[in-house]
mmCIF file of C-alpha atoms in Angstrom:
data_model
loop_
_atom_site.group_PDB
_atom_site.id
_atom_site.type_symbol
_atom_site.label_atom_id
_atom_site.label_comp_id
_atom_site.label_asym_id
_atom_site.label_seq_id
_atom_site.Cartn_x
_atom_site.Cartn_y
_atom_site.Cartn_z
ATOM 1 C CA MET A 1 -21.064 5.940 -7.434
ATOM 2 C CA MET A 2 -20.106 8.866 -5.171
ATOM 3 C CA PRO A 3 -16.897 10.671 -6.161
ATOM 4 C CA LEU A 4 -13.888 9.895 -3.976
ATOM 5 C CA ASP A 5 -12.250 13.128 -2.773
ATOM 6 C CA LEU A 6 -8.600 12.598 -1.867
ATOM 7 C CA ALA A 7 -8.179 16.325 -1.182
ATOM 8 C CA ALA A 8 -10.509 15.956 1.809
ATOM 9 C CA ALA A 9 -8.328 13.321 3.475
ATOM 10 C CA GLY A 10 -6.526 14.099 6.688
ATOM 11 C CA PRO A 11 -2.872 13.234 7.308
ATOM 12 C CA TRP A 12 -1.906 9.573 7.452
ATOM 13 C CA SER A 13 -0.173 8.281 10.555
ATOM 14 C CA PRO A 14 1.260 4.762 10.924
ATOM 15 C CA GLU A 15 0.566 4.717 14.672
ATOM 16 C CA GLN A 16 -2.455 2.536 15.445
ATOM 17 C CA HIS A 17 -3.191 2.219 11.705
ATOM 18 C CA TRP A 18 -4.198 -1.434 11.841
ATOM 19 C CA GLN A 19 -6.126 -1.065 15.074
ATOM 20 C CA ARG A 20 -8.139 1.761 13.464
ATOM 21 C CA MET A 21 -8.782 -0.293 10.334
ATOM 22 C CA ASP A 22 -9.927 -3.259 12.417
ATOM 23 C CA ALA A 23 -12.171 -1.203 14.690
ATOM 24 C CA ALA A 24 -13.747 0.716 11.815
ATOM 25 C CA THR A 25 -14.710 -2.488 9.993
ATOM 26 C CA ALA A 26 -15.814 -4.450 13.063
ATOM 27 C CA ALA A 27 -19.372 -4.881 11.747
ATOM 28 C CA ILE A 28 -18.235 -6.327 8.388
ATOM 29 C CA ASP A 29 -18.003 -10.089 7.969
ATOM 30 C CA GLY A 30 -14.846 -11.344 6.307
ATOM 31 C CA PRO A 31 -13.192 -12.007 4.029
ATOM 32 C CA PHE A 32 -13.185 -8.418 2.747
ATOM 33 C CA ALA A 33 -10.819 -5.737 1.488
ATOM 34 C CA ALA A 34 -10.506 -2.238 2.911
ATOM 35 C CA VAL A 35 -8.616 0.880 1.935
ATOM 36 C CA SER A 36 -7.537 3.793 4.109
ATOM 37 C CA LEU A 37 -8.495 7.190 2.674
ATOM 38 C CA GLU A 38 -5.636 8.909 4.484
ATOM 39 C CA ALA A 39 -3.018 6.412 3.314
ATOM 40 C CA LEU A 40 -4.380 6.475 -0.234
ATOM 41 C CA ALA A 41 -4.159 10.263 -0.394
ATOM 42 C CA ALA A 42 -0.685 10.278 1.157
ATOM 43 C CA ASN A 43 0.613 7.809 -1.442
ATOM 44 C CA THR A 44 -0.946 9.744 -4.316
ATOM 45 C CA ARG A 45 0.686 12.996 -3.198
ATOM 46 C CA ALA A 46 4.035 11.385 -2.366
ATOM 47 C CA MET A 47 4.376 10.033 -5.903
ATOM 48 C CA VAL A 48 3.816 13.520 -7.315
ATOM 49 C CA VAL A 49 6.568 14.882 -5.057
ATOM 50 C CA ARG A 50 8.924 12.123 -6.194
ATOM 51 C CA ALA A 51 8.176 12.917 -9.866
ATOM 52 C CA ASP A 52 9.441 16.487 -9.312
ATOM 53 C CA GLY A 53 7.344 18.105 -12.025
ATOM 54 C CA THR A 54 7.134 15.213 -14.508
ATOM 55 C CA THR A 55 3.557 14.169 -15.204
ATOM 56 C CA LEU A 56 2.426 10.809 -13.847
ATOM 57 C CA ARG A 57 0.222 8.473 -15.893
ATOM 58 C CA LEU A 58 -1.764 6.001 -13.774
ATOM 59 C CA ALA A 59 -1.194 2.293 -14.488
ATOM 60 C CA THR A 60 -4.729 1.000 -13.997
ATOM 61 C CA LYS A 61 -3.846 -2.696 -13.636
ATOM 62 C CA SER A 62 -2.364 -1.728 -10.266
ATOM 63 C CA VAL A 63 -5.641 -0.150 -9.114
ATOM 64 C CA ARG A 64 -8.661 -1.807 -10.806
ATOM 65 C CA SER A 65 -11.249 0.443 -9.173
ATOM 66 C CA ARG A 66 -12.742 3.195 -11.303
ATOM 67 C CA ALA A 67 -13.568 5.341 -8.263
ATOM 68 C CA VAL A 68 -9.922 5.283 -7.171
ATOM 69 C CA ILE A 69 -8.691 5.900 -10.721
ATOM 70 C CA GLU A 70 -10.849 8.997 -11.080
ATOM 71 C CA ALA A 71 -9.801 10.297 -7.645
ATOM 72 C CA VAL A 72 -6.102 9.931 -8.481
ATOM 73 C CA LEU A 73 -6.564 11.662 -11.850
ATOM 74 C CA ALA A 74 -8.233 14.582 -10.065
ATOM 75 C CA THR A 75 -4.972 15.131 -8.148
ATOM 76 C CA PRO A 76 -2.595 17.723 -9.658
ATOM 77 C CA GLY A 77 0.434 16.041 -11.199
ATOM 78 C CA TRP A 78 -1.534 13.103 -12.640
ATOM 79 C CA HIS A 79 -2.921 12.870 -16.181
ATOM 80 C CA GLY A 80 -4.122 9.962 -18.262
ATOM 81 C CA VAL A 81 -4.075 6.224 -17.697
ATOM 82 C CA LEU A 82 -2.004 3.261 -18.832
ATOM 83 C CA ALA A 83 -4.466 0.436 -19.529
ATOM 84 C CA ALA A 84 -3.680 -3.256 -19.875
ATOM 85 C CA THR A 85 -6.242 -4.472 -22.431
ATOM 86 C CA LEU A 86 -8.160 -2.825 -25.243
ATOM 87 C CA PRO A 87 -11.599 -3.636 -23.754
ATOM 88 C CA GLU A 88 -10.446 -1.947 -20.537
ATOM 89 C CA ALA A 89 -9.112 1.024 -22.505
ATOM 90 C CA LEU A 90 -12.400 1.433 -24.380
ATOM 91 C CA TRP A 91 -14.399 1.258 -21.144
ATOM 92 C CA LEU A 92 -12.212 3.817 -19.390
ATOM 93 C CA SER A 93 -12.220 6.144 -22.414
ATOM 94 C CA ALA A 94 -15.849 6.960 -21.685
ATOM 95 C CA THR A 95 -14.645 9.121 -18.778
ATOM 96 C CA VAL A 96 -10.858 9.441 -19.250
ATOM 97 C CA ASP A 97 -9.641 11.596 -22.134
ATOM 98 C CA ASP A 98 -6.134 10.089 -22.482
ATOM 99 C CA VAL A 99 -5.782 6.297 -22.464
ATOM 100 C CA LEU A 100 -2.531 4.595 -23.457
ATOM 101 C CA LEU A 101 -2.756 0.841 -24.047
ATOM 102 C CA GLY A 102 0.404 -0.511 -22.461
ATOM 103 C CA TYR A 103 0.409 -3.838 -24.319
ATOM 104 C CA PRO A 104 -0.244 -4.817 -27.952
ATOM 105 C CA THR A 105 -3.667 -6.214 -28.791
ATOM 106 C CA THR A 106 -4.999 -8.861 -31.165
ATOM 107 C CA ASP A 107 -8.594 -8.517 -29.886
ATOM 108 C CA ARG A 108 -10.544 -8.250 -33.147
ATOM 109 C CA SER A 109 -13.916 -7.432 -31.599
ATOM 110 C CA ALA A 110 -12.353 -4.694 -29.451
ATOM 111 C CA LEU A 111 -10.531 -3.304 -32.504
ATOM 112 C CA ARG A 112 -13.831 -3.160 -34.383
ATOM 113 C CA ALA A 113 -15.397 -1.356 -31.420
ATOM 114 C CA LEU A 114 -12.517 1.133 -31.414
ATOM 115 C CA ALA A 115 -12.908 1.836 -35.120
ATOM 116 C CA ALA A 116 -16.631 2.510 -34.654
ATOM 117 C CA ASP A 117 -16.204 4.902 -31.698
ATOM 118 C CA ASP A 118 -15.154 8.430 -32.650
ATOM 119 C CA ARG A 119 -14.517 9.443 -29.050
ATOM 120 C CA ALA A 120 -12.339 6.392 -28.367
ATOM 121 C CA LEU A 121 -10.358 7.046 -31.555
ATOM 122 C CA GLU A 122 -9.459 10.474 -30.161
ATOM 123 C CA ARG A 123 -8.635 9.209 -26.677
ATOM 124 C CA VAL A 124 -7.059 5.733 -27.016
ATOM 125 C CA THR A 125 -3.505 5.018 -28.177
ATOM 126 C CA ILE A 126 -2.582 1.462 -29.251
ATOM 127 C CA MET A 127 0.841 -0.041 -28.449
ATOM 128 C CA ILE A 128 2.901 -1.763 -31.165
ATOM 129 C CA ASP A 129 6.456 -3.043 -31.577
ATOM 130 C CA SER A 130 6.395 -4.555 -35.073
ATOM 131 C CA VAL A 131 4.951 -4.225 -38.567
ATOM 132 C CA GLU A 132 3.152 -7.483 -37.782
ATOM 133 C CA HIS A 133 1.004 -5.556 -35.283
ATOM 134 C CA LEU A 134 0.008 -3.135 -38.034
ATOM 135 C CA ASP A 135 -0.823 -6.066 -40.324
ATOM 136 C CA SER A 136 -2.957 -7.636 -37.596
ATOM 137 C CA ILE A 137 -4.935 -4.434 -37.063
ATOM 138 C CA ASP A 138 -5.454 -3.919 -40.799
ATOM 139 C CA ALA A 139 -6.690 -7.510 -41.144
ATOM 140 C CA ALA A 140 -9.138 -7.117 -38.251
ATOM 141 C CA ILE A 141 -10.593 -3.797 -39.448
ATOM 142 C CA PRO A 142 -9.898 -3.270 -43.171
ATOM 143 C CA GLY A 143 -10.108 0.355 -44.266
ATOM 144 C CA HIS A 144 -10.198 1.553 -40.663
ATOM 145 C CA PRO A 145 -10.086 5.231 -39.673
ATOM 146 C CA GLU A 146 -6.863 6.705 -38.338
ATOM 147 C CA ILE A 147 -5.696 4.948 -35.159
ATOM 148 C CA ARG A 148 -3.274 6.482 -32.677
ATOM 149 C CA VAL A 149 -0.240 4.264 -32.030
ATOM 150 C CA ALA A 150 2.829 4.291 -29.809
ATOM 151 C CA ILE A 151 6.028 2.253 -30.191
ATOM 152 C CA GLU A 152 7.677 0.413 -27.307
ATOM 153 C CA LEU A 153 11.449 0.444 -26.792
ATOM 154 C CA ASP A 154 12.950 -2.497 -24.921
ATOM 155 C CA ALA A 155 14.294 -1.016 -21.674
ATOM 156 C CA ALA A 156 16.003 -4.136 -20.289
ATOM 157 C CA PHE A 157 19.668 -4.000 -19.325
ATOM 158 C CA GLU A 158 21.981 -6.396 -21.147
ATOM 159 C CA LEU A 159 25.594 -7.172 -20.331
ATOM 160 C CA GLY A 160 26.888 -9.799 -22.700
ATOM 161 C CA ARG A 161 24.513 -12.740 -22.399
ATOM 162 C CA TRP A 162 23.205 -11.554 -19.030
ATOM 163 C CA ARG A 163 19.915 -9.685 -19.018
ATOM 164 C CA ALA A 164 17.942 -7.841 -16.338
ATOM 165 C CA GLY A 165 14.410 -6.800 -17.168
ATOM 166 C CA VAL A 166 11.218 -8.161 -18.646
ATOM 167 C CA LEU A 167 10.630 -9.696 -22.066
ATOM 168 C CA ARG A 168 8.537 -7.161 -23.925
ATOM 169 C CA SER A 169 9.470 -5.309 -27.127
ATOM 170 C CA PRO A 170 12.082 -6.712 -29.570
ATOM 171 C CA LEU A 171 13.152 -3.126 -30.409
ATOM 172 C CA ARG A 172 16.373 -2.218 -28.574
ATOM 173 C CA SER A 173 18.277 0.158 -30.823
ATOM 174 C CA PRO A 174 17.427 3.664 -32.014
ATOM 175 C CA GLN A 175 17.779 2.349 -35.554
ATOM 176 C CA GLN A 176 15.137 -0.314 -34.976
ATOM 177 C CA LEU A 177 12.747 2.174 -33.405
ATOM 178 C CA GLY A 178 13.325 4.670 -36.199
ATOM 179 C CA GLY A 179 12.720 1.971 -38.810
ATOM 180 C CA LEU A 180 9.337 1.044 -37.350
ATOM 181 C CA ALA A 181 8.440 4.728 -37.025
ATOM 182 C CA ARG A 182 9.048 5.212 -40.747
ATOM 183 C CA ALA A 183 6.887 2.167 -41.508
ATOM 184 C CA VAL A 184 4.027 3.586 -39.442
ATOM 185 C CA VAL A 185 4.248 7.012 -41.051
ATOM 186 C CA ALA A 186 4.326 5.518 -44.548
ATOM 187 C CA ARG A 187 1.237 3.449 -43.896
ATOM 188 C CA GLY A 188 -2.266 4.833 -44.112
ATOM 189 C CA GLY A 189 -4.664 4.543 -41.174
ATOM 190 C CA PHE A 190 -2.164 5.113 -38.358
ATOM 191 C CA ARG A 191 -0.754 8.141 -36.541
ATOM 192 C CA LEU A 192 2.397 7.746 -34.460
ATOM 193 C CA VAL A 193 2.056 9.826 -31.289
ATOM 194 C CA GLY A 194 4.266 8.299 -28.610
ATOM 195 C CA ILE A 195 7.057 6.075 -27.309
ATOM 196 C CA MET A 196 7.003 3.844 -24.249
ATOM 197 C CA SER A 197 9.804 2.069 -22.359
ATOM 198 C CA TYR A 198 9.381 0.245 -19.061
ATOM 199 C CA GLU A 199 12.539 -0.258 -16.995
ATOM 200 C CA ALA A 200 11.188 -3.095 -14.850
ATOM 201 C CA GLN A 201 14.637 -3.966 -13.497
ATOM 202 C CA VAL A 202 14.641 -0.575 -11.748
ATOM 203 C CA ALA A 203 10.948 0.178 -11.268
ATOM 204 C CA GLY A 204 9.968 -3.248 -9.964
ATOM 205 C CA VAL A 205 13.052 -4.534 -8.139
ATOM 206 C CA GLN A 206 13.574 -3.509 -4.509
ATOM 207 C CA ASP A 207 16.966 -1.891 -3.992
ATOM 208 C CA GLY A 208 17.118 -2.134 -0.212
ATOM 209 C CA THR A 209 16.948 -5.898 0.109
ATOM 210 C CA ARG A 210 18.485 -9.048 -1.355
ATOM 211 C CA ARG A 211 17.125 -10.163 -4.721
ATOM 212 C CA GLY A 212 17.518 -13.951 -4.870
ATOM 213 C CA ARG A 213 21.273 -14.507 -4.635
ATOM 214 C CA SER A 214 22.055 -10.853 -5.330
ATOM 215 C CA PRO A 215 22.735 -8.623 -2.305
ATOM 216 C CA ALA A 216 21.235 -5.129 -2.251
ATOM 217 C CA LEU A 217 24.547 -3.482 -3.184
ATOM 218 C CA MET A 218 24.700 -5.563 -6.356
ATOM 219 C CA VAL A 219 21.074 -4.721 -7.168
ATOM 220 C CA ARG A 220 21.775 -1.004 -6.846
ATOM 221 C CA ALA A 221 24.900 -1.264 -8.999
ATOM 222 C CA MET A 222 22.907 -2.993 -11.726
ATOM 223 C CA GLN A 223 20.203 -0.330 -11.525
ATOM 224 C CA ARG A 224 22.689 2.538 -11.830
ATOM 225 C CA ARG A 225 24.277 0.997 -14.922
ATOM 226 C CA SER A 226 20.866 0.190 -16.354
ATOM 227 C CA ALA A 227 19.604 3.761 -15.872
ATOM 228 C CA ALA A 228 22.714 5.192 -17.553
ATOM 229 C CA ASP A 229 22.416 2.778 -20.491
ATOM 230 C CA LEU A 230 18.724 3.525 -20.935
ATOM 231 C CA ARG A 231 19.166 7.298 -20.785
ATOM 232 C CA GLU A 232 21.553 7.077 -23.721
ATOM 233 C CA ARG A 233 19.493 4.616 -25.759
ATOM 234 C CA ARG A 234 16.179 6.304 -25.039
ATOM 235 C CA ALA A 235 17.452 9.774 -26.002
ATOM 236 C CA ALA A 236 18.810 8.456 -29.285
ATOM 237 C CA ALA A 237 15.629 6.482 -29.989
ATOM 238 C CA VAL A 238 13.414 9.498 -29.329
ATOM 239 C CA ALA A 239 15.590 11.621 -31.624
ATOM 240 C CA ALA A 240 15.345 8.999 -34.377
ATOM 241 C CA VAL A 241 11.548 8.865 -34.163
ATOM 242 C CA ARG A 242 11.172 12.650 -33.983
ATOM 243 C CA GLU A 243 12.826 12.831 -37.395
ATOM 244 C CA VAL A 244 9.665 11.373 -38.933
ATOM 245 C CA ALA A 245 6.851 12.052 -36.431
ATOM 246 C CA GLN A 246 5.681 14.689 -33.966
ATOM 247 C CA LEU A 247 5.511 12.898 -30.627
ATOM 248 C CA GLU A 248 2.965 13.842 -27.989
ATOM 249 C CA PHE A 249 4.626 11.851 -25.203
ATOM 250 C CA VAL A 250 7.576 9.695 -24.185
ATOM 251 C CA ASN A 251 6.504 7.356 -21.390
ATOM 252 C CA GLY A 252 8.858 5.551 -19.018
ATOM 253 C CA GLY A 253 9.340 4.244 -15.538
ATOM 254 C CA GLY A 254 7.208 2.774 -12.782
ATOM 255 C CA THR A 255 6.587 3.211 -9.076
ATOM 256 C CA GLY A 256 10.072 2.115 -8.060
ATOM 257 C CA SER A 257 11.928 4.281 -10.586
ATOM 258 C CA ILE A 258 10.041 7.581 -10.405
ATOM 259 C CA GLU A 259 13.079 9.639 -9.367
ATOM 260 C CA SER A 260 15.533 8.172 -11.864
ATOM 261 C CA THR A 261 13.021 8.239 -14.728
ATOM 262 C CA ALA A 262 12.079 11.844 -13.951
ATOM 263 C CA ALA A 263 15.766 12.750 -14.258
ATOM 264 C CA ASP A 264 15.811 11.452 -17.853
ATOM 265 C CA GLN A 265 15.283 14.514 -20.058
ATOM 266 C CA ALA A 266 13.904 12.425 -22.911
ATOM 267 C CA VAL A 267 10.919 11.339 -20.783
ATOM 268 C CA THR A 268 7.776 13.498 -20.687
ATOM 269 C CA GLU A 269 5.654 11.284 -18.413
ATOM 270 C CA ILE A 270 6.012 8.393 -15.965
ATOM 271 C CA GLY A 271 3.678 5.415 -15.819
ATOM 272 C CA ALA A 272 3.077 4.275 -12.235
ATOM 273 C CA GLY A 273 0.355 2.702 -10.139
ATOM 274 C CA SER A 274 1.505 0.204 -7.510
ATOM 275 C CA GLY A 275 2.528 2.954 -5.114
ATOM 276 C CA ILE A 276 -1.098 4.083 -4.828
ATOM 277 C CA PHE A 277 -2.138 1.056 -2.762
ATOM 278 C CA GLY A 278 1.314 0.309 -1.342
ATOM 279 C CA ALA A 279 1.503 -3.460 -1.851
ATOM 280 C CA HIS A 280 4.159 -5.259 0.177
ATOM 281 C CA LEU A 281 6.498 -5.836 -2.793
ATOM 282 C CA PHE A 282 7.332 -2.136 -2.428
ATOM 283 C CA ASP A 283 8.438 -2.339 1.199
ATOM 284 C CA GLY A 284 12.066 -2.957 0.288
ATOM 285 C CA TYR A 285 13.104 0.279 -1.423
ATOM 286 C CA ARG A 286 15.666 2.538 0.241
ATOM 287 C CA ASP A 287 14.359 5.986 -0.684
ATOM 288 C CA PHE A 288 10.601 5.593 -0.354
ATOM 289 C CA ARG A 289 8.027 3.378 1.290
ATOM 290 C CA PRO A 290 4.342 3.670 0.422
ATOM 291 C CA ALA A 291 1.756 3.591 3.181
ATOM 292 C CA PRO A 292 -0.120 0.250 3.340
ATOM 293 C CA ALA A 293 -3.350 1.741 2.019
ATOM 294 C CA LEU A 294 -5.036 -1.495 0.870
ATOM 295 C CA ALA A 295 -5.321 -4.746 2.810
ATOM 296 C CA PHE A 296 -7.678 -7.654 3.281
ATOM 297 C CA ALA A 297 -9.081 -9.231 6.427
ATOM 298 C CA LEU A 298 -9.732 -12.932 6.955
ATOM 299 C CA PRO A 299 -11.804 -14.282 9.868
ATOM 300 C CA VAL A 300 -10.571 -16.897 12.326
ATOM 301 C CA VAL A 301 -12.831 -19.947 11.853
ATOM 302 C CA ARG A 302 -11.127 -22.796 13.748
ATOM 303 C CA ARG A 303 -8.378 -23.643 16.214
ATOM 304 C CA PRO A 304 -6.501 -26.833 15.205
ATOM 305 C CA GLY A 305 -4.206 -26.790 18.239
ATOM 306 C CA PRO A 306 -2.171 -24.646 20.608
ATOM 307 C CA GLY A 307 -0.559 -21.687 18.929
ATOM 308 C CA ILE A 308 -2.492 -22.194 15.679
ATOM 309 C CA VAL A 309 -5.658 -20.702 14.193
ATOM 310 C CA THR A 310 -7.124 -21.232 10.758
ATOM 311 C CA LEU A 311 -8.395 -18.366 8.618
ATOM 312 C CA LEU A 312 -11.107 -18.606 5.964
ATOM 313 C CA GLY A 313 -9.620 -18.244 2.471
ATOM 314 C CA GLY A 314 -6.339 -16.482 1.846
ATOM 315 C CA GLY A 315 -4.825 -18.080 -1.246
ATOM 316 C CA TRP A 316 -4.579 -14.750 -2.999
ATOM 317 C CA VAL A 317 -1.078 -15.264 -4.322
ATOM 318 C CA ALA A 318 0.300 -12.681 -6.761
ATOM 319 C CA SER A 319 1.317 -13.431 -10.340
ATOM 320 C CA GLY A 320 4.955 -13.944 -11.243
ATOM 321 C CA PRO A 321 7.614 -16.561 -10.484
ATOM 322 C CA ARG A 322 6.602 -18.994 -7.763
ATOM 323 C CA ILE A 323 8.658 -17.623 -4.897
ATOM 324 C CA VAL A 324 7.635 -16.813 -1.361
ATOM 325 C CA ASP A 325 7.553 -13.033 -1.845
ATOM 326 C CA ARG A 326 4.456 -13.501 -4.061
ATOM 327 C CA ASP A 327 2.477 -14.706 -1.038
ATOM 328 C CA PRO A 328 0.374 -12.383 1.103
ATOM 329 C CA VAL A 329 2.028 -11.251 4.349
ATOM 330 C CA ILE A 330 0.381 -10.846 7.738
ATOM 331 C CA ALA A 331 0.154 -7.180 8.693
ATOM 332 C CA TRP A 332 -1.793 -7.400 11.982
ATOM 333 C CA PRO A 333 -1.970 -8.525 14.696
ATOM 334 C CA PRO A 334 1.764 -9.000 15.296
ATOM 335 C CA GLY A 335 3.193 -12.314 16.395
ATOM 336 C CA LEU A 336 1.680 -14.435 13.618
ATOM 337 C CA ARG A 337 3.120 -16.179 10.577
ATOM 338 C CA ILE A 338 1.533 -18.209 7.810
ATOM 339 C CA ASP A 339 2.094 -21.931 8.337
ATOM 340 C CA PRO A 340 4.941 -22.860 5.942
ATOM 341 C CA GLY A 341 3.620 -26.364 5.429
ATOM 342 C CA GLU A 342 0.303 -25.256 3.961
ATOM 343 C CA GLY A 343 0.865 -21.662 2.928
ATOM 344 C CA PRO A 344 -2.047 -19.447 1.916
ATOM 345 C CA GLY A 345 -4.797 -21.809 0.797
ATOM 346 C CA GLU A 346 -7.782 -21.720 -1.496
ATOM 347 C CA VAL A 347 -10.274 -22.032 1.368
ATOM 348 C CA GLN A 348 -8.148 -22.004 4.505
ATOM 349 C CA THR A 349 -4.889 -20.498 5.746
ATOM 350 C CA PRO A 350 -3.458 -21.796 9.036
ATOM 351 C CA VAL A 351 -1.349 -19.258 10.927
ATOM 352 C CA ARG A 352 0.968 -19.854 13.861
ATOM 353 C CA GLY A 353 2.410 -17.788 16.659
ATOM 354 C CA ALA A 354 2.037 -16.685 20.246
ATOM 355 C CA THR A 355 -0.799 -14.343 19.325
ATOM 356 C CA ALA A 356 -2.919 -17.193 17.964
ATOM 357 C CA ASP A 357 -4.092 -18.353 21.395
ATOM 358 C CA ARG A 358 -5.502 -14.878 22.130
ATOM 359 C CA LEU A 359 -7.660 -14.788 19.003
ATOM 360 C CA ARG A 360 -11.322 -15.745 19.199
ATOM 361 C CA LEU A 361 -13.492 -17.205 16.457
ATOM 362 C CA GLY A 362 -14.591 -14.348 14.227
ATOM 363 C CA ASP A 363 -11.587 -12.157 14.986
ATOM 364 C CA ARG A 364 -9.840 -10.924 11.859
ATOM 365 C CA VAL A 365 -6.239 -11.203 10.723
ATOM 366 C CA TRP A 366 -5.136 -8.494 8.280
ATOM 367 C CA LEU A 367 -2.949 -9.395 5.314
ATOM 368 C CA ARG A 368 -1.315 -7.429 2.518
ATOM 369 C CA HIS A 369 -1.178 -8.604 -1.065
ATOM 370 C CA ALA A 370 2.109 -8.682 -2.979
ATOM 371 C CA LYS A 371 0.974 -6.919 -6.176
ATOM 372 C CA ALA A 372 -1.348 -3.975 -5.749
ATOM 373 C CA GLY A 373 -4.288 -4.287 -8.120
ATOM 374 C CA GLU A 374 -4.554 -8.065 -8.212
ATOM 375 C CA LEU A 375 -6.401 -8.075 -4.889
ATOM 376 C CA CYS A 376 -9.311 -6.326 -6.626
ATOM 377 C CA GLU A 377 -9.926 -9.410 -8.760
ATOM 378 C CA ARG A 378 -10.993 -11.159 -5.541
ATOM 379 C CA THR A 379 -13.588 -8.733 -4.248
ATOM 380 C CA ASP A 380 -16.517 -6.679 -5.514
ATOM 381 C CA VAL A 381 -15.935 -3.666 -3.262
ATOM 382 C CA LEU A 382 -13.285 -1.883 -1.244
ATOM 383 C CA HIS A 383 -14.530 -0.597 2.107
ATOM 384 C CA LEU A 384 -13.265 2.969 2.434
ATOM 385 C CA VAL A 385 -12.048 3.816 5.938
ATOM 386 C CA ALA A 386 -11.579 7.437 7.015
ATOM 387 C CA GLY A 387 -10.457 8.056 10.552
ATOM 388 C CA ASP A 388 -12.247 5.500 12.688
ATOM 389 C CA GLN A 389 -15.204 4.641 10.452
ATOM 390 C CA VAL A 390 -16.195 3.191 7.087
ATOM 391 C CA ILE A 391 -17.542 6.078 4.996
ATOM 392 C CA SER A 392 -18.221 4.363 1.672
ATOM 393 C CA THR A 393 -17.784 1.282 -0.476
ATOM 394 C CA LEU A 394 -15.908 1.601 -3.755
ATOM 395 C CA PRO A 395 -16.701 -0.913 -6.503
ATOM 396 C CA THR A 396 -13.801 -2.710 -8.090
ATOM 397 C CA TYR A 397 -13.752 -3.657 -11.773
ATOM 398 C CA ARG A 398 -15.306 -6.948 -10.684
ATOM 399 C CA GLY A 399 -17.991 -5.084 -8.752
ATOM 400 C CA GLU A 400 -18.945 -3.263 -11.953
ATOM 401 C CA GLY A 401 -19.165 -6.536 -13.846
ATOM 402 C CA ARG A 402 -15.749 -6.096 -15.450
ATOM 403 C CA LYS A 403 -12.488 -8.000 -15.415
ATOM 404 C CA LEU A 404 -8.975 -7.189 -16.519
ATOM 405 C CA LEU A 405 -8.206 -10.528 -18.190
#
């Protein structure tokens, strides 16, 4: 696998972007996925600028291509990865020296593999949020060597019975976090090295557009109050844990909250990844907009009637609540929309619009996925476009015989 050099990329320009992508890949039969080198490099650098000196840790679930992961980590301002599963963390630890597991694990075979791998024990940090997690690890690998662990603080915003955020850790108060820290320190076989808190209600919620019934102004008001609440709770929680352990890192944030998380003095690093590929769920932020670096192309295979063409495949709907913004969106050519009656389908996706009658069989329609890395579960390679030509193919996890879950 040839190294991907983001430093060699030229400037990205939105003018004629899709025409260049289409022309460069003209010889490739669809469906396929392609990534723009210039857009990829621009996104990687832009996130560093937004972090304003705070180190960025790459969330690998939003990338799922080892070549891209290694290229991003070679960029100044980035260090370490945030993995989703322990098997993924162990695999990446062969080449990455700092791997934080962002979610707890009960994978007994992977835990046994961790305990038997001296290099992985130095490089991988396990996530916990309860003594039960410690019990589970001890039961899976009795008498295990010292394992690095981090504790997760619940970063959701609560106002009475109303809650904004995701359901992750049960630990909300500094007292709760401090209590678990003392339990870790008092227990043999574990070393507490970090704290994590993911403010999804800021990092993953667009602040320039309506969110369900909530107008953008209401979304921004919630996010301001949430950030203020979390700054206070996180600082107190970090102080409580530092009373019993020397922390190597305090991780927070995500692509959509880089600026506000970087302003939190308790945070030493920001976990982010979706901004690398620029999925369409990140089009609706006020202060930044990633370049659409990754997209997929579907061929026109039939013409059911005037103003309609049918594409092969397309049902690559993102995870999450079943709402329309999880569907792919048409990026190019303009003047097309996915048929609302069928939507993106398992083997066919009808699209409508004035442009449809100008498309020939075999022409491609370019779509963007809602959540960045999930597209890589659908394809073995990403065709790397630089300028007006394809210069390489980058294997995805799937292309290397791997999967995330």
